[in-house]
Tab-separated table of C-alpha atoms and ligand atoms in Angstrom:
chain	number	residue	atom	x	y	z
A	1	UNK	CA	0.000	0.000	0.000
A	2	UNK	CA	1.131	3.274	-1.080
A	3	UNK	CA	1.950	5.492	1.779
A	4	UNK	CA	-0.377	9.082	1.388
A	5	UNK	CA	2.727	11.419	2.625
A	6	UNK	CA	4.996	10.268	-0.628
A	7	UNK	CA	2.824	12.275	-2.802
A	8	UNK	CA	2.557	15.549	-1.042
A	9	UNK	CA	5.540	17.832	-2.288
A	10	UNK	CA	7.829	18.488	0.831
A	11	UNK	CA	7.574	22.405	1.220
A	12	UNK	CA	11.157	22.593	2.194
A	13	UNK	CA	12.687	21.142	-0.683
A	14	UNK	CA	10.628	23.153	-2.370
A	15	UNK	CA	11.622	26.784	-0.289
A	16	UNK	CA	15.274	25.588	-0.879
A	17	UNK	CA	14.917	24.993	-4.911
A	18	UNK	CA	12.900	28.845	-4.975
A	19	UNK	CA	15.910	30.369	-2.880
A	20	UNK	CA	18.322	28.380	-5.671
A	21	UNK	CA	16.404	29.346	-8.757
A	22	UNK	CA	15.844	32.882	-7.587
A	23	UNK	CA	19.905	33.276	-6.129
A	24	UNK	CA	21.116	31.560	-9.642
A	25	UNK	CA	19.082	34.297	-11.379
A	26	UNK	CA	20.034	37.375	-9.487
A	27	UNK	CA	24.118	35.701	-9.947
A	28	UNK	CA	23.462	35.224	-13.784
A	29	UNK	CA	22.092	38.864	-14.541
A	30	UNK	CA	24.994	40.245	-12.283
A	31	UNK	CA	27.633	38.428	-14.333
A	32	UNK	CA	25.395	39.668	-17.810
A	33	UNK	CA	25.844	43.358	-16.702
A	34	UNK	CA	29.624	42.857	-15.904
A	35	UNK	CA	30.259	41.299	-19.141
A	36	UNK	CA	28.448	44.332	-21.112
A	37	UNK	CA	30.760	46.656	-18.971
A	38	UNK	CA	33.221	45.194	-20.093
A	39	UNK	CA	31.745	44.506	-23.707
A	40	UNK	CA	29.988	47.627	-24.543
A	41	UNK	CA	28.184	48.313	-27.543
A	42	UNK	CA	30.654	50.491	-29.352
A	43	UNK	CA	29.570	52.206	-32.500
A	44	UNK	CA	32.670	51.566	-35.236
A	45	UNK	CA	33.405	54.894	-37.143
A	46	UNK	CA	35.536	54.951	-39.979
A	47	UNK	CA	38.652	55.279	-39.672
A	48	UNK	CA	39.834	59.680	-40.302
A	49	UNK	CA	42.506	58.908	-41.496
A	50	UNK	CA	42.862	56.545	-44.696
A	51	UNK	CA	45.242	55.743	-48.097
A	52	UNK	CA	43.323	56.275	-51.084
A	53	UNK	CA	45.910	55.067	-53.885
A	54	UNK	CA	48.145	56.833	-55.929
A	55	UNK	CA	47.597	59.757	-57.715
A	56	UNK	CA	47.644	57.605	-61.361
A	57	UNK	CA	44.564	55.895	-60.664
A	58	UNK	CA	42.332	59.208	-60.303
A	59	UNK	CA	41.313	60.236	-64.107
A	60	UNK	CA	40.130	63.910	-64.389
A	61	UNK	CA	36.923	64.969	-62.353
A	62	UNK	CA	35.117	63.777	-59.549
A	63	UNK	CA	35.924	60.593	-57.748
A	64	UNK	CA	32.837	59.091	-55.972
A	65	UNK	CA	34.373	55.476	-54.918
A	66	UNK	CA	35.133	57.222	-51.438
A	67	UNK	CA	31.978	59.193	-50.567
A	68	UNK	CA	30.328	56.364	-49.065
A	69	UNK	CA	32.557	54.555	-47.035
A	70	UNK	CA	34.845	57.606	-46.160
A	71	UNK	CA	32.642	61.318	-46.467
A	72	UNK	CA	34.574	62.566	-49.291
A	73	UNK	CA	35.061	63.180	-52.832
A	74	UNK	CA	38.505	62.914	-54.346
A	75	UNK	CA	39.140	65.524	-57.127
A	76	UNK	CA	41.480	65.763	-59.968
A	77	UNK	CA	42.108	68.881	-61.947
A	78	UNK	CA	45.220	68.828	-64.597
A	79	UNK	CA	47.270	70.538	-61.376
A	80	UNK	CA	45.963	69.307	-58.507
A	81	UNK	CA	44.454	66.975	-56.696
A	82	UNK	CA	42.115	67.246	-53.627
A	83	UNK	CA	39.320	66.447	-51.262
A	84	UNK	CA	36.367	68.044	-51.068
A	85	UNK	CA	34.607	66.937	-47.287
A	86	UNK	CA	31.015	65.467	-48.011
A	87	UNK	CA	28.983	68.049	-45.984
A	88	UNK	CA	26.897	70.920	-47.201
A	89	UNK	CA	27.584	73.900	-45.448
A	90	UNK	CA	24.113	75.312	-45.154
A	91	UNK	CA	22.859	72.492	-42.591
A	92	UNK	CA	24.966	69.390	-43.347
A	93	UNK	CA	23.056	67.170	-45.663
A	94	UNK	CA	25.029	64.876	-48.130
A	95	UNK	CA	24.954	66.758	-51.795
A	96	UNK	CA	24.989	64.216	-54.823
A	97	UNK	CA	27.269	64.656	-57.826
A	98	UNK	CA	25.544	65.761	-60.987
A	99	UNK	CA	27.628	64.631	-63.577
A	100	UNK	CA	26.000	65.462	-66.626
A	101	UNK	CA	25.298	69.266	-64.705
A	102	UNK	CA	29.309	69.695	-63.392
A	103	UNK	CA	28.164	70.467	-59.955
A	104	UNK	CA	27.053	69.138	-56.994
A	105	UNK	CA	23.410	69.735	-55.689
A	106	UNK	CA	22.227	69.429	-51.760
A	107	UNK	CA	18.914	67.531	-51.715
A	108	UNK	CA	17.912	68.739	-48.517
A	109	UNK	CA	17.528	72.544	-49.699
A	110	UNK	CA	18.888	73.018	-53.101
A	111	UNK	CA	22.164	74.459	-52.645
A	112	UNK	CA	25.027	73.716	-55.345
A	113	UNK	CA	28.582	73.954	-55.733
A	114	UNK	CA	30.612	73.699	-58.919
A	115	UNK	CA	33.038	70.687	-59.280
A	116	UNK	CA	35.626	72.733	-56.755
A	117	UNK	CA	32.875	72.880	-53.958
A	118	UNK	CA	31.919	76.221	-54.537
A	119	UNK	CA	29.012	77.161	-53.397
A	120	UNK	CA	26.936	79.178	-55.843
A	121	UNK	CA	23.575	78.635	-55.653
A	122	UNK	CA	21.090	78.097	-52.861
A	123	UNK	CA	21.266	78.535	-49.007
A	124	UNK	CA	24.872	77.097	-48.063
A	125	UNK	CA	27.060	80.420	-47.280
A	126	UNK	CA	30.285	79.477	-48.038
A	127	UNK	CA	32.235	76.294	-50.193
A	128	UNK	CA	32.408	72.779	-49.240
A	129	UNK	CA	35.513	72.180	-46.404
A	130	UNK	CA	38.305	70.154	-47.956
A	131	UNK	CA	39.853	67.447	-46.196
A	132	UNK	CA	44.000	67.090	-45.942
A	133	UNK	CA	45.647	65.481	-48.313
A	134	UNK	CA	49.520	64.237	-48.240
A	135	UNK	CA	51.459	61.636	-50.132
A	136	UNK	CA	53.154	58.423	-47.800
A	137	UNK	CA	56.811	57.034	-48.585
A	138	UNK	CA	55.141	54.302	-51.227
A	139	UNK	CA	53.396	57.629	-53.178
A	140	UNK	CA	49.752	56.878	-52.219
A	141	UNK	CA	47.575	59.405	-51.446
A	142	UNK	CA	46.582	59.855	-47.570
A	143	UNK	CA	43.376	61.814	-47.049
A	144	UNK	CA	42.587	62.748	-42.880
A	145	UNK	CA	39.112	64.412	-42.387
A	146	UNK	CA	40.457	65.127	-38.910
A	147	UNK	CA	41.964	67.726	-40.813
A	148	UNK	CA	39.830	70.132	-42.298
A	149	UNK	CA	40.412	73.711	-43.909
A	150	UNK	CA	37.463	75.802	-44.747
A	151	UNK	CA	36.169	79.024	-46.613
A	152	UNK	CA	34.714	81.653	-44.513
A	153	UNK	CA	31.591	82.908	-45.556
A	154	UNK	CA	33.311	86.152	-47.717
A	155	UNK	CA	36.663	85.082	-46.268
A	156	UNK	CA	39.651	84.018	-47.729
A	157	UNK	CA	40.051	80.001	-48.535
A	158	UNK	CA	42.288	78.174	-46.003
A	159	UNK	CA	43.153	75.335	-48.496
A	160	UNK	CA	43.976	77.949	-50.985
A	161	UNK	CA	46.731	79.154	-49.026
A	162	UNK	CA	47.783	75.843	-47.342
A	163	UNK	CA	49.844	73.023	-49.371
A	164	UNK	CA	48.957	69.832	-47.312
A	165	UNK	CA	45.373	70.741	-48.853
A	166	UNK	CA	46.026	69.475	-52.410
A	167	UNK	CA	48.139	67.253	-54.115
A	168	UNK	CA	50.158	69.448	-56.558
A	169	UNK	CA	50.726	67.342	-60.075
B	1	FES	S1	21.550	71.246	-45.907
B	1	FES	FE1	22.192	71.538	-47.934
B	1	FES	S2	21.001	73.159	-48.649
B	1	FES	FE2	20.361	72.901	-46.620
């Protein structure tokens, strides 16, 4: 004969296996938050400061290939060549690259700027910034948009004046 008491659950292996569960729980989202301190979501920027290639494999005009990935367009004139900083000046949209127009146009409010990053149309007050441009020991071109020069709204062009702001050819 079956003895009643077997089936009834003993309450204090079942206080001990709450106290377990609930201590194993409180341990295992203490260890989660130490592991995201020392884990944390980082956001991965690209990097400011980046080789392009050499000079020969830019053909006259407007480079796109680095707009994307780096913020900039790499220019070639038959002098020169140089980085324009992928930021319109008005309130910092992304302008596209109108080929078949020569210019570049900001889709948030119209402005444009001629193949140089003028501005000459629209709402942005002064040119696109340019980013710095050097050449390494191997002769590629190193572009760092840590490094910016600017235009001041009726003010005299920075990377005009400075060399590390174009490539001279
Ligand atoms: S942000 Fe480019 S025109 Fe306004």
């Amino acid at each position: 004969m079956k003895d009643p008491d077997e089936a009834k659950p003993d309450p204090h292996k079942l206080r001990r296996r709450t106290v377990w569960t609930a201590l194993a729980a409180f341990l295992s989202a203490g260890a989660a938050m130490t592991a995201r301190f020392f884990f944390p979501r980082a956001i991965f920027e690209p990097a400011t400061k980046f080789r392009i290639g050499p000079p020969s494999d830019f053909a006259q005009g407007v480079d796109e290939r680095f707009r994307q990935s780096h913020g900039i367009w790499v220019v070639r004139k038959p002098d020169r060549i140089f980085a324009i900083y992928a930021k319109c000046t008005h309130l910092g949209c992304t302008p596209n690259w109108l080929e078949a127009e020569n210019k570049f146009k900001c889709p948030c409010h119209g402005s444009g700027y001629d193949s140089e990053g003028r501005n000459f149309e629209g709402p942005a007050p002064r040119p696109m910034d340019r980013a710095s441009v050097e050449l390494d020991a191997d002769g590629l071109i190193v572009v760092d948009t840590s490094r910016l020069a600017q235009c001041p709204p009726g003010g005299r062009c920075e990377f005009e004046t400075k060399k590390d702001f174009h490539i001279a050819l």
